[in-house]
Coordinates of C-alpha atoms in Angstrom, one line a residue:
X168 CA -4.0 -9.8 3.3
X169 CA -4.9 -10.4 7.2
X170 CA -5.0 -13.7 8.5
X171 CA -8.9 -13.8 9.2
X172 CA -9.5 -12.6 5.2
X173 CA -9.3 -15.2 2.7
X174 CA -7.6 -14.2 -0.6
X175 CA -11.5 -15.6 -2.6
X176 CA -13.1 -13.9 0.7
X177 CA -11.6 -10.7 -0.2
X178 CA -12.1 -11.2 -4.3
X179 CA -15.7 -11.6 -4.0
X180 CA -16.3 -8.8 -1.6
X181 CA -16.1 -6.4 -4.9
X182 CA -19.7 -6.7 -5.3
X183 CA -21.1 -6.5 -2.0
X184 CA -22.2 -3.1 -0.9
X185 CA -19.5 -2.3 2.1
X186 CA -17.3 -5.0 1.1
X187 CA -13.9 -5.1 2.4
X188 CA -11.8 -4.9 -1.3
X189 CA -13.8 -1.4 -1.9
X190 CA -12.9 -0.6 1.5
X191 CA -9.0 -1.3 0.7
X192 CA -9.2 0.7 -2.2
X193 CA -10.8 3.6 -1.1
X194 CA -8.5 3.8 2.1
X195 CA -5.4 3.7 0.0
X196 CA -6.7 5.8 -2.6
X197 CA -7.6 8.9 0.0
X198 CA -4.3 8.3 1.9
X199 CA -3.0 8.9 -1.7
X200 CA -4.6 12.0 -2.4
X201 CA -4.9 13.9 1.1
X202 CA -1.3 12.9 1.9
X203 CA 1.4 13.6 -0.8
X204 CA 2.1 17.4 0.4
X205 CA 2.9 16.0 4.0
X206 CA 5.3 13.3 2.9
X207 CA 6.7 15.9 0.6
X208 CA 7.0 18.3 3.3
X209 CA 9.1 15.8 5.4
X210 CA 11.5 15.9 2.5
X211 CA 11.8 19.1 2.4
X212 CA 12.9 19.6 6.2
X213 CA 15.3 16.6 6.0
X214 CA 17.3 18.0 2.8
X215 CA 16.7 21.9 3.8
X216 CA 20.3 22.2 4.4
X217 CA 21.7 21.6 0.9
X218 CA 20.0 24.9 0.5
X219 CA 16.5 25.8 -1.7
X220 CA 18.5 24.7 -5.3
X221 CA 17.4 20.8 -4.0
X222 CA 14.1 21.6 -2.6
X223 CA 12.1 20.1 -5.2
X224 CA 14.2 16.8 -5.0
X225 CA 13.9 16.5 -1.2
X226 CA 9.9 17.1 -1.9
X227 CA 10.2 13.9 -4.2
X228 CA 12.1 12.1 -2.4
X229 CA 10.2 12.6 0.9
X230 CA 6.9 11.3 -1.1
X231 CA 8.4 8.4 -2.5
X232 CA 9.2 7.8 0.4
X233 CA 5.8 6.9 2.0
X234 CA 5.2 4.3 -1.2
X235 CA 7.8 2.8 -1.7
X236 CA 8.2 2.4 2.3
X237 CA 4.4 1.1 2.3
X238 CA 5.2 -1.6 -1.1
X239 CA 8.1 -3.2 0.4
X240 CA 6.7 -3.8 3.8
X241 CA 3.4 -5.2 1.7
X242 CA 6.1 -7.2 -0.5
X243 CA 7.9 -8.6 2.8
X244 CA 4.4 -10.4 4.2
X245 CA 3.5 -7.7 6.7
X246 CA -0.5 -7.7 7.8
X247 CA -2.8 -5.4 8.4
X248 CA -3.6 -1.7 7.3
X249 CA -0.4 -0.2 8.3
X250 CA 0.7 2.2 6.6
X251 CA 4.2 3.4 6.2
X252 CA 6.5 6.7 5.6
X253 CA 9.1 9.2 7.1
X254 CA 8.5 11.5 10.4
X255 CA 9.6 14.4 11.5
X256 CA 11.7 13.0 13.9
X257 CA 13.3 10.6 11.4
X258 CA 13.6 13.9 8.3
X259 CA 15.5 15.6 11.4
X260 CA 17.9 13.0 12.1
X261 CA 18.2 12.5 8.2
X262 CA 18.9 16.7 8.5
X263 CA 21.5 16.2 11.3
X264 CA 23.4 13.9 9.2
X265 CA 23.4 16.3 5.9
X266 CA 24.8 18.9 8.0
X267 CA 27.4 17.0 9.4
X268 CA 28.7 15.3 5.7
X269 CA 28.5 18.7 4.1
X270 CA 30.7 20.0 6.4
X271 CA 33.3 18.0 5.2
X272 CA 34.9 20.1 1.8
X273 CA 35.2 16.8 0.1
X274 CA 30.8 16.9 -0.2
X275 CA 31.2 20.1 -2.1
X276 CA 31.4 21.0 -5.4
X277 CA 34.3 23.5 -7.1
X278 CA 31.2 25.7 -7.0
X279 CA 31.4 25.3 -3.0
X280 CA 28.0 24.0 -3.5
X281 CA 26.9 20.5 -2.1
X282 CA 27.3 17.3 -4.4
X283 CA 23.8 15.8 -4.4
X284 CA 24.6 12.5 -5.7
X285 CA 27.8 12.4 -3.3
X286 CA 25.2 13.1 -0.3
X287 CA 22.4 11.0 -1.5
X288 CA 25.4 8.3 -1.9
X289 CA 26.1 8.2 1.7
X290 CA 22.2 9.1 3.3
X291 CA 21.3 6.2 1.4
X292 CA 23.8 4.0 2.6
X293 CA 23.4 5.1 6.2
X294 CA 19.4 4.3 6.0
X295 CA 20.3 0.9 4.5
X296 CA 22.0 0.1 7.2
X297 CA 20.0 1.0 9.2
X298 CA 17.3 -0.8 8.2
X299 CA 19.6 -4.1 8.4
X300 CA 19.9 -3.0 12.2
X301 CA 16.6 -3.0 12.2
X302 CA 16.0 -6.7 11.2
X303 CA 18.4 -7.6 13.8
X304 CA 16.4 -5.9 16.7
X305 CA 12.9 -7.8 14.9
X306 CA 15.3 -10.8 16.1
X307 CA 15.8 -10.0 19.6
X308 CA 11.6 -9.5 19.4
X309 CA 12.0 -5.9 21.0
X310 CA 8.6 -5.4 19.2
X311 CA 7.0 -7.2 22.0
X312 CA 8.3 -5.0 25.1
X313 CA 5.5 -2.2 23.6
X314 CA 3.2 -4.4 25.3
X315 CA 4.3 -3.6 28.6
X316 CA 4.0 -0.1 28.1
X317 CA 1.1 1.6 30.0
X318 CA -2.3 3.1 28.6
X319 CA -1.7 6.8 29.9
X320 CA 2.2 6.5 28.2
X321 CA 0.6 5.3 24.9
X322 CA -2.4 7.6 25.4
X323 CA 0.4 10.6 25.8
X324 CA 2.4 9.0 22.5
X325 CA -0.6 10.1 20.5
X326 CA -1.8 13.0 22.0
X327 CA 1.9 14.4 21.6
X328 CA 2.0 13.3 17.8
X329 CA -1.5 14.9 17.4
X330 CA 0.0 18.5 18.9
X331 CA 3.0 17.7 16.6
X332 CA 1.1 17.6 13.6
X333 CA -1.5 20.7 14.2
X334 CA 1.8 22.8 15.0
X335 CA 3.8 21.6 11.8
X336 CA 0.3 22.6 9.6
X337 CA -0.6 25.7 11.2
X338 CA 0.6 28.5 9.1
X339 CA -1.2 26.5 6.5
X340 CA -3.9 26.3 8.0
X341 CA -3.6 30.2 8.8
X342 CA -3.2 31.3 5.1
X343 CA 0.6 31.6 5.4
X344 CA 2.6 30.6 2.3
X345 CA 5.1 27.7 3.0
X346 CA 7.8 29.9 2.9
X347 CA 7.4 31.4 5.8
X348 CA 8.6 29.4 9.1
X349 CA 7.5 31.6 12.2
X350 CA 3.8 32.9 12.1
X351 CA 2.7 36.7 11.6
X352 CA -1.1 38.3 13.0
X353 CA 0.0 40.1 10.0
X354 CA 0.4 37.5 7.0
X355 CA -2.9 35.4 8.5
X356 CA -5.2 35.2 5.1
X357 CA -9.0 35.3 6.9
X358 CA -10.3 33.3 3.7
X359 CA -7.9 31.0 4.0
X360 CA -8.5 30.1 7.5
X361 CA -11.7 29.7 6.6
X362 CA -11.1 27.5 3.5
X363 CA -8.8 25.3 6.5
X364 CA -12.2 25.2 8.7
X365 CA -14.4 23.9 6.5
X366 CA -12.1 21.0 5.3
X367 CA -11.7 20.5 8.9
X368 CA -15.4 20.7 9.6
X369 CA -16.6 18.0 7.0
X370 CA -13.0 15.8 7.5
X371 CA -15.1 15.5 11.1
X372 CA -18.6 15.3 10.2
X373 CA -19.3 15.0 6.7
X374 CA -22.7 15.5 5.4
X375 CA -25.1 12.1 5.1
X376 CA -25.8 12.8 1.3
X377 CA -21.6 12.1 1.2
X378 CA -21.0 9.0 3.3
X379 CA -20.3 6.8 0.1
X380 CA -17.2 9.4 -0.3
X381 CA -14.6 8.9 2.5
X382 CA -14.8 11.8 4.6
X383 CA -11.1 13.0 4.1
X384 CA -11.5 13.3 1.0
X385 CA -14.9 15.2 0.6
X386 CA -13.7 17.9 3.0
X387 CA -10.5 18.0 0.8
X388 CA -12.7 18.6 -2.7
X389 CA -15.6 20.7 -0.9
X390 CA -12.9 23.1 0.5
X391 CA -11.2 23.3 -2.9
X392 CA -14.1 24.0 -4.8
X393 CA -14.9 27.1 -1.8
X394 CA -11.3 28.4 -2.6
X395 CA -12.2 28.4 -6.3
X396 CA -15.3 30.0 -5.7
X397 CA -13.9 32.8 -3.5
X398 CA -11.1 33.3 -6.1
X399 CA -13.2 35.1 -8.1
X400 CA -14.8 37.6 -5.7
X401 CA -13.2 40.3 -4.2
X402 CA -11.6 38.2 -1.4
X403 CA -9.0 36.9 -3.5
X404 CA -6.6 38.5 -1.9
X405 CA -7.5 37.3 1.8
X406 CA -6.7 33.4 0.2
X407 CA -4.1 31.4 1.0
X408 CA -1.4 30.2 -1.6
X409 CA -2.1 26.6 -3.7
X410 CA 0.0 23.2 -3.5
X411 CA 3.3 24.1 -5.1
X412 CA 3.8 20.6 -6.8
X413 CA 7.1 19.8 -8.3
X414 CA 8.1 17.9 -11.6
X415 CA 7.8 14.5 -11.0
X416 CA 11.1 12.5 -11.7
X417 CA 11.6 8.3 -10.7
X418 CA 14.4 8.2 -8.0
X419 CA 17.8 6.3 -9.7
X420 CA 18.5 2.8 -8.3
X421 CA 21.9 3.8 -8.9
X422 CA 22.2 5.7 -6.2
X423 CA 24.7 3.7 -3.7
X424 CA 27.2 3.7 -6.7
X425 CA 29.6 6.3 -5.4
X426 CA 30.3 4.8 -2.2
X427 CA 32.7 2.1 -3.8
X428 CA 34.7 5.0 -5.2
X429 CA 34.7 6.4 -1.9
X430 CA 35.9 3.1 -0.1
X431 CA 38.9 3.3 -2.1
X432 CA 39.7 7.3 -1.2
X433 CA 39.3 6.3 2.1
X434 CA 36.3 9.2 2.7
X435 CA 34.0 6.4 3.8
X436 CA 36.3 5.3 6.5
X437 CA 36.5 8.7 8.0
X438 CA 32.7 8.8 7.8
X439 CA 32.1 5.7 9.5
X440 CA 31.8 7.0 13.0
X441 CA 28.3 9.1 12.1
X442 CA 27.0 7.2 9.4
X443 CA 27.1 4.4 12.2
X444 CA 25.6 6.5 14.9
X445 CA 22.5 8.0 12.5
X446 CA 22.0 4.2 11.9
X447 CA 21.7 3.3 15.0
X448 CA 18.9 6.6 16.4
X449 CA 17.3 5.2 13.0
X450 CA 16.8 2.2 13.6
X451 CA 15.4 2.3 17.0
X452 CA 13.5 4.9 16.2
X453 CA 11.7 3.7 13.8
X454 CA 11.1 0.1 15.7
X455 CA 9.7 2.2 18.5
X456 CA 7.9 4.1 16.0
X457 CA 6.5 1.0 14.2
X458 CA 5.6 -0.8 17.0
X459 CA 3.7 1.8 19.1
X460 CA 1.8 2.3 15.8
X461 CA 1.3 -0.9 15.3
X462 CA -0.5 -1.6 18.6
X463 CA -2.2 1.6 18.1
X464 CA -3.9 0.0 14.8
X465 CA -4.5 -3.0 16.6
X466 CA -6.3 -1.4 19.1
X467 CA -8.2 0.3 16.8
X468 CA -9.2 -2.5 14.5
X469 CA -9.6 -5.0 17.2
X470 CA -7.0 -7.2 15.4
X471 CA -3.6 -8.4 17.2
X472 CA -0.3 -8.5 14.5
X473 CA 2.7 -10.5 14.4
X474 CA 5.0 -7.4 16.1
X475 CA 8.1 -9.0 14.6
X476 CA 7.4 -9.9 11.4
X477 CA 5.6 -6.0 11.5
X478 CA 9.5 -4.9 12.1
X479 CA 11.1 -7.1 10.2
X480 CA 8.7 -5.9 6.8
X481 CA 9.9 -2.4 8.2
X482 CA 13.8 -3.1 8.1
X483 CA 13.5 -4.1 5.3
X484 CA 11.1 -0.9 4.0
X485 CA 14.2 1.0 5.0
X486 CA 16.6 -0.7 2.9
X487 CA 14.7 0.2 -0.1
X488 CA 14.5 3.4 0.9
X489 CA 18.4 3.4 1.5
X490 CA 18.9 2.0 -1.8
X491 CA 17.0 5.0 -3.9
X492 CA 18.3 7.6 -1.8
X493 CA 15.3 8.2 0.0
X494 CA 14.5 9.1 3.8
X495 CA 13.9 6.2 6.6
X496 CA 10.7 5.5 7.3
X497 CA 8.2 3.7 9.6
X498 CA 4.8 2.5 10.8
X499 CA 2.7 5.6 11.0
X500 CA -0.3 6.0 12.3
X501 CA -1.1 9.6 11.0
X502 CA -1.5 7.6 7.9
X503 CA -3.1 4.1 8.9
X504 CA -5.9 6.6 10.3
X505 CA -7.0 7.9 6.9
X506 CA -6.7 4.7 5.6
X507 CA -9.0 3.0 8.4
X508 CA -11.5 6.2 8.3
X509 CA -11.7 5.9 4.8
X510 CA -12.5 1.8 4.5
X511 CA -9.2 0.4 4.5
X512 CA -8.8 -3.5 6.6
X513 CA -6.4 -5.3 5.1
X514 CA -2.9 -5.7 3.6
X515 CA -3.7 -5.0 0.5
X516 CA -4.8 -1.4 1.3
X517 CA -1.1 -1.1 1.7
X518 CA -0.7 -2.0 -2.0
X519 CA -3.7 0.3 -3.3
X520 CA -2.1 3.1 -1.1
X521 CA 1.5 2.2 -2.2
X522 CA 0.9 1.9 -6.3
X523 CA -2.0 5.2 -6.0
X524 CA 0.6 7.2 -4.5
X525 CA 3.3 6.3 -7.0
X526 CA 0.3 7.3 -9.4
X527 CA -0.7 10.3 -7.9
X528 CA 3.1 11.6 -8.1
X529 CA 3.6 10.4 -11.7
X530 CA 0.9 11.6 -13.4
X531 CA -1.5 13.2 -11.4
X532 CA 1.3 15.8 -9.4
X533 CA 0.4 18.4 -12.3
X534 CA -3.1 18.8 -11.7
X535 CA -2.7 19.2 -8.1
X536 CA -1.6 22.8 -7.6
X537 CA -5.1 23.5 -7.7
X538 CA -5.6 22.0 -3.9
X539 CA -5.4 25.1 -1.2
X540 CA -2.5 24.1 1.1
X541 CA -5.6 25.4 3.6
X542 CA -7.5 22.4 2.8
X543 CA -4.9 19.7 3.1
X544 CA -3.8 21.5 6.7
X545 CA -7.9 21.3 7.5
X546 CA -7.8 17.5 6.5
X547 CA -4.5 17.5 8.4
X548 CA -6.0 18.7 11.6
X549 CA -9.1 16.6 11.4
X550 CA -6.5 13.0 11.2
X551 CA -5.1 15.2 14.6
X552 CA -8.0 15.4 15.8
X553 CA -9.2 12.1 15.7
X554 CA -6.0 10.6 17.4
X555 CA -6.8 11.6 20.2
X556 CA -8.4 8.8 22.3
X557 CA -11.8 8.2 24.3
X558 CA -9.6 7.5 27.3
X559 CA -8.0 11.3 27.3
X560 CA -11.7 12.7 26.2
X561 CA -13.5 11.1 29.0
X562 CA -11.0 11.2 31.6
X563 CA -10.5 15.1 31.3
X564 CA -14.4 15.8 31.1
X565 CA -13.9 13.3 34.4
X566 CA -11.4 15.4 36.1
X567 CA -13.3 19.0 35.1
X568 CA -16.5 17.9 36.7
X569 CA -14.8 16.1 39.6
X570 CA -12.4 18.9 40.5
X571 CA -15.3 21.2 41.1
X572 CA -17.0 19.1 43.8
X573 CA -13.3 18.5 45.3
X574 CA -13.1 14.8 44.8
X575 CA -10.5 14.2 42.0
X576 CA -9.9 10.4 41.9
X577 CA -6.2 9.8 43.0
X578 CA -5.6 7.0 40.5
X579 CA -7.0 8.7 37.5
X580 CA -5.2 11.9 38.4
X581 CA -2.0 10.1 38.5
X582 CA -2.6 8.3 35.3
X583 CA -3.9 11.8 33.3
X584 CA -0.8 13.5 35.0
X585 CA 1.5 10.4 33.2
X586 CA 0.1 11.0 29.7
X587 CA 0.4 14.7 29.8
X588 CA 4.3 14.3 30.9
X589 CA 4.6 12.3 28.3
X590 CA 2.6 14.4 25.6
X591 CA 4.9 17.4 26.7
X592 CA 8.0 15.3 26.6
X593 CA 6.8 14.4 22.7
X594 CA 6.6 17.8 21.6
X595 CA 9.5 19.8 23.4
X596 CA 11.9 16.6 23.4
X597 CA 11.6 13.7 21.7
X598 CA 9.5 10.1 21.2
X599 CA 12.1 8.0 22.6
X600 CA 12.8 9.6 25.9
X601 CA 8.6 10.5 26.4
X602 CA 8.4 6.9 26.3
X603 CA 11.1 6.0 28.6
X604 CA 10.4 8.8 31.2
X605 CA 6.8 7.9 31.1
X606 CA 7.3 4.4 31.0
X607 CA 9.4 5.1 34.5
X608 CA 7.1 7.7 36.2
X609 CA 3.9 4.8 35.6
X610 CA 5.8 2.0 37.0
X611 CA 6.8 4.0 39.9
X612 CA 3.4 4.8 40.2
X613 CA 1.7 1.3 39.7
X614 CA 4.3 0.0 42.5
X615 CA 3.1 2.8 44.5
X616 CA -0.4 2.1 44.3
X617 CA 0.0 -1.5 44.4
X618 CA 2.7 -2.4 47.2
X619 CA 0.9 -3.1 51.1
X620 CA 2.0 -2.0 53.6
X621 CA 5.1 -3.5 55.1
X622 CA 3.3 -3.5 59.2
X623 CA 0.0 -4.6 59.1
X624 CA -0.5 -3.8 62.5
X625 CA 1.3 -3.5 66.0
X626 CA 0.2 -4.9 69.1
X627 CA 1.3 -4.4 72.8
X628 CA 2.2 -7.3 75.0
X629 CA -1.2 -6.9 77.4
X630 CA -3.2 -7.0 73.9
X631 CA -1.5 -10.2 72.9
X632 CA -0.4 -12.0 76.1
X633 CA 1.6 -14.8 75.8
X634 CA -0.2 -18.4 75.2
X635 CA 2.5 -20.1 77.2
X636 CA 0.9 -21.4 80.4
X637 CA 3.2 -19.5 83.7
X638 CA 3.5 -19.3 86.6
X639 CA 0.8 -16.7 88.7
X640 CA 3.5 -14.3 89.8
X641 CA 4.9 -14.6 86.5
X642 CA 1.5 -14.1 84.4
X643 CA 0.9 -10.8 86.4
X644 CA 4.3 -9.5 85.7
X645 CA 3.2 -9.5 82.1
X646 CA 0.4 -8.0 82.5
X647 CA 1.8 -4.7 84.4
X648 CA 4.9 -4.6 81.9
X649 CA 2.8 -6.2 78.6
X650 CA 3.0 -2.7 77.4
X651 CA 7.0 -2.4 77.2
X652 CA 6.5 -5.4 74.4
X653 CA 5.7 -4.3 71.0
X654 CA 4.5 -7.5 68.6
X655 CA 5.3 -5.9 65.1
X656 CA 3.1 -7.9 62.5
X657 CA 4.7 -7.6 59.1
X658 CA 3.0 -8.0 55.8
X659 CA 4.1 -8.7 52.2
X660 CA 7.1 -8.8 50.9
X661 CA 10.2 -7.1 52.4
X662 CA 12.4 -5.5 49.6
X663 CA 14.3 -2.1 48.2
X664 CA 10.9 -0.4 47.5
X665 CA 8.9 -1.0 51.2
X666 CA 12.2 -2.1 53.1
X667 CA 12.6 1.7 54.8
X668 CA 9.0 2.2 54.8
X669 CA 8.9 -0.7 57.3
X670 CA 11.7 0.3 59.0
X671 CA 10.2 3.9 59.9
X672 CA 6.8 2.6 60.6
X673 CA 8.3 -0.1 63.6
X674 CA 10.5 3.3 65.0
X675 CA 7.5 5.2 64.5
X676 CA 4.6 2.7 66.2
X677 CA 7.2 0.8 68.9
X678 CA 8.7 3.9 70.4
X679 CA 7.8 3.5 73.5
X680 CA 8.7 -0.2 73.9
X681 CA 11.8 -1.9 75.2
X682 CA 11.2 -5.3 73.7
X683 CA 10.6 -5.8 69.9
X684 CA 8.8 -9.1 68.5
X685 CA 8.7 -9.4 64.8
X686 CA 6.1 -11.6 63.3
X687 CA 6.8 -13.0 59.6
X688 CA 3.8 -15.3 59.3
X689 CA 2.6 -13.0 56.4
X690 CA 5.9 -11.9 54.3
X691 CA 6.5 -14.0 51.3
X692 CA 10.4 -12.4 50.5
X693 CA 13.0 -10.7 51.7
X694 CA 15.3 -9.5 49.5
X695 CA 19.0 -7.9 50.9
X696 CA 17.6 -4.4 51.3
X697 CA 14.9 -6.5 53.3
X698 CA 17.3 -7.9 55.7
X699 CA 19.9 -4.9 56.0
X700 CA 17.0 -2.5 57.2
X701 CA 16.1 -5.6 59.7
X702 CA 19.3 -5.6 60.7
X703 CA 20.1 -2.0 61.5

C-alpha cells in the first residue's frame, strides 16, 4: 500500500462513497478486462516463430505474463499503482532469441518441428537471469539517472509509445481479422470501424449517467452490445471478427527442468554466448522501461517512489516470469493508465489487477469471445490517446498560432523539435537509443542556451586609458595610438564548449590591433581546452 495510506485508512475507505479501496478494485478490475487480448497479443509476436501450432500457448503465456509480473512485484514491497507486463520491444527480443535457439537442430524435434519445452527451458532461464541482472543494476541505483532526463525526451518517450500502440491496434480497429499483418482498403469492415469509434468515443468522454462505471470499461460493454446489435441486421457482414480466446491452461513450474540435462550434454554451454547477451538488452530494457514509467506515474499521481526498490520488485517480477516460462516484463504505463483512470491509488490495485487477471484467464476467458477485437482496439486507442501530455498539447497549439504571426519562441521550438526526434526515434528504432539520442541533443541544447558569452566586451586603449599617472609626452602618445590596444574583457568560464567561441570572437573584434590585454576579472575556470586556445 503507499506510504501516505494506512493499512485501517485503506480498510475503512470501503464504505465511503469515492473511497480509495473501491478505487483499487475497480482500477485492477478494468485493467483485467480491457487488457488480456493485448498481453496475449505480445505473446503471440514473441513465440510467432515456432510457427501457428504454439500460437495459443504464446497467447497464454504472454497474459500470464502481465499477472504474475504485477503479483510478484506487489509480493516484493513495491508502492504505488504500477502496473506490470511484457512490451513489444521486450516480445521482440524474446522473438530474436527463439529464432536464434531453433536454429540450432538440437531445438527440434524428429518431426523437424521445434521442441516447446526444450525452448521454454532455455527462454526461461534466459529471463531469469536476466531479472537477477536486473537486481544488480537496482544496486548501482541506475533508477535514479531517469531524473536527469529532460521533459521534451520523456514527453517524446510517451508520445512515441502512444504512436506504437495505435499502429499495433489498427487493423483492429479497421475491421481486419488478426490474421492479417499489412492493412487492405479492401478488407476494412465500415461497421467495425465504427464499433472501434464508439468504444473510442465513450473510453474519452463517457456519458454523466455512467461515471460510477470506469470509463474503459463502459466504452468496452457499450461498443459490444452495438456489435451485437448490428449482428443481426443486414450489416453483419461489414463487422469485424470477435476475441479469439484460447483454452486456458496454468503455466508448469517445472519449466527450468531441462536445462540440467542440457548442462551435462554440453548444449547450454554452446548457448551461453546469446542467452547472456538477450539477458543483458533485457534487463536494461526493462530498468529503463520501469523507471521512465515509473516517473511517469509519479508525475501523474503527484506521488514520488522509491526508484530502486521499484526495480528491484521488477527483477525480481522477471525471475518469476523466467521460472514459468513466461516473457520479461516491466513497469508499464499503458497499463498503470487504465488503472489510474479507472480509481486505482495504491499497491494493492496491483494485487486486485494481478489475482482479477489470473481470474479473468481462468474462468472468465470462455465468455469473452463475445468482445469485438474493434472495441478493445477503441479502448486501446483511447489509453493512446490519453498519454499524450498537456505539455505536447499546448506547446503545439503554441507553435501553430505563433508560427503564423512569425514569432516562434526559440526555446520552445528547440524543446518541441527534441521530443519529436525522440518520438520518431521510438517508433522507427528503438526506446533505448530515443532516450540516449535525445538525452544528448537536450543537453547540447541546454548548454547552448545557457553558456555566456566567453567576451563580454572589447575596449580600445583611448576608451580605457591607462590609470597609471605619466608623463605629458607619454599620456598623449596613448592617446594618438590608444586604438592599436584592444582590452579583451572575458567572461565565465573558459572550457571545451566556449574555448574556440572566445578564441574567434578576440580574432574577430581585435583585428585591427597590435597589442592584446586580456582581462580575467570575471572567468571562474579554465579548463585545458581553455588555456591551449589562449595559448595559440
Amino acid at each position: 500500500m503507499s506510504a501516505a495510506v494506512s493499512s485501517a485508512r485503506w480498510w475503512r475507505s470501503f464504505g465511503e462513497r469515492g473511497g480509495i479501496a473501491r478505487g483499487d478494485l475497480a482500477g485492477g478490475f478494468t485493467a483485467a478486462l480491457v487488457l488480456p487480448a493485448i498481453e496475449g497479443s505480445y505473446g503471440l509476436v514473441a513465440f510467432a516463430p515456432l510457427g501457428p501450432a504454439h500460437a495459443q500457448t504464446g497467447f497464454l503465456l504472454g497474459a500470464c505474463t502481465a499477472a504474475v509480473a504485477t503479483l510478484m512485484a506487489f509480493a516484493s514491497g513495491a508502492r504505488g499503482p504500477l502496473l506490470a507486463g511484457s512490451s513489444a520491444a521486450l516480445a521482440l527480443l524474446l522473438a530474436s532469441l527463439i529464432e536464434w535457439l531453433i536454429a540450432d537442430p538440437r531445438f527440434l524435434g524428429t518431426d523437424g518441428q521445434p521442441m516447446l519445452p526444450l525452448v521454454l527451458a532455455f527462454t526461461g532461464l534466459a529471463v531469469a537471469v536476466a531479472g537477477l541482472l536486473q537486481l544488480l543494476l537496482a544496486r548501482t541505483h541506475l533508477g535514479a539517472l531517469v531524473r536527469y532526463v529532460p521533459y521534451p525526451v520523456h514527453a517524446g518517450y510517451m508520445n512515441g509509445v502512444a504512436v506504437l500502440m495505435v499502429g499495433t491496434i489498427l487493423p483492429y480497429l479497421l475491421g481486419m481479422s488478426s490474421l492479417q499483418t499489412r492493412i487492405s482498403w479492401d478488407a476494412v469492415k465500415p461497421a467495425g470501424l465504427l464499433i472501434g469509434v464508439v468504444a473510442l468515443a465513450i473510453a474519452i468522454r463517457p456519458p454523466a449517467v455512467t461515471r460510477r462505471v470506469p470509463a474503459y470499461l463502459t466504452g468496452l460493454l457499450v461498443a459490444t452490445l452495438l456489435h451485437h446489435l448490428l449482428a443481426a441486421t443486414p450489416l453483419a457482414a461489414w463487422l469485424g471478427p470477435l476475441f479469439d480466446a484460447p483454452q486456458f491452461r496454468w503455466p508448469g513450474l517445472d519449466t527450468l527442468a531441462p536445462v540440467q540435462h542440457e548442462l551435462r550434454s554440453g548444449l547450454l554451454l554452446d548457448m551461453a554466448l546469446p542467452l547472456t547477451l538477450f539477458a543483458l538488452l533485457v534487463a536494461t530494457m526493462s530498468t529503463l522501461q520501469t523507471a521512465l514509467s515509473g516517473s511517469t506515474i509519479d508525475e501523474m499521481t503527484r506521488t514520488r517512489r522509491d526508484p530502486r526498490r521499484e526495480l528491484l520488485a521488477q527483477g525480481l517480477a522477471n525471475v518469476g516470469t523466467g521460472l514459468i516460462g513466461a516473457l520479461p516484463a516491466a513497469g508499464s504505463t499503458m497499463r498503470s493508465k487504465i488503472n489510474l483512470d479507472a480509481g486505482g491509488r495504491t499497491r494493492m490495485s496491483r494485487l486486485a489487477f494481478g489475482a482479477a487477471l489470473l481470474l479473468v484467464l481462468a474462468i472468465g476467458l470462455r465468455f469473452m469471445h463475445v468482445v469485438p477485437m474493434a472495441a478493445i482496439a477503441g479502448v486501446f486507442c483511447a489509453v493512446a490517446y490519453s498519454l499524450v501530455d498537456d505539455w505536447t498539447r499546448r506547446a503545439t497549439a503554441v507553435l501553430w498560432v505563433q508560427s503564423f504571426k512569425q514569432r516562434v519562441p526559440r526555446q520552445l521550438m528547440a524543446n518541441y523539435a527534441v521530443m519529436l526526434l525522440v518520438a520518431a526515434v521510438t517508433v522507427f528504432v528503438s526506446l533505448a537509443l530515443a532516450i540516449v539520442l535525445g538525452s544528448l541533443v537536450a543537453m547540447v541544447l541546454f548548454i547552448r542556451a545557457n553558456i555566456k558569452p566567453p567576451v563580454r566586451r572589447v575596449l580600445d586603449g583611448v576608451q580605457r586609458p591607462s590609470r597609471k599617472l605619466r608623463p605629458p609626452a607619454a599620456a598623449a602618445a596613448l592617446r594618438r595610438h590608444g586604438g592599436r590596444i584592444a582590452l579583451v574583457e572575458l567572461d565565465g568560464a573558459l572550457f571545451f564548449g566556449t574555448a574556440e567561441a572566445a578564441d574567434d570572437a578576440i580574432e574577430r573584434l581585435a583585428a585591427a590591433a597590435q597589442f592584446i590585454v586580456l582581462d580575467f576579472a570575471r572567468v571562474r575556470e579554465i579548463d585545458a581546452s581553455g588555456a591551449r586556445v589562449l595559448l595559440h
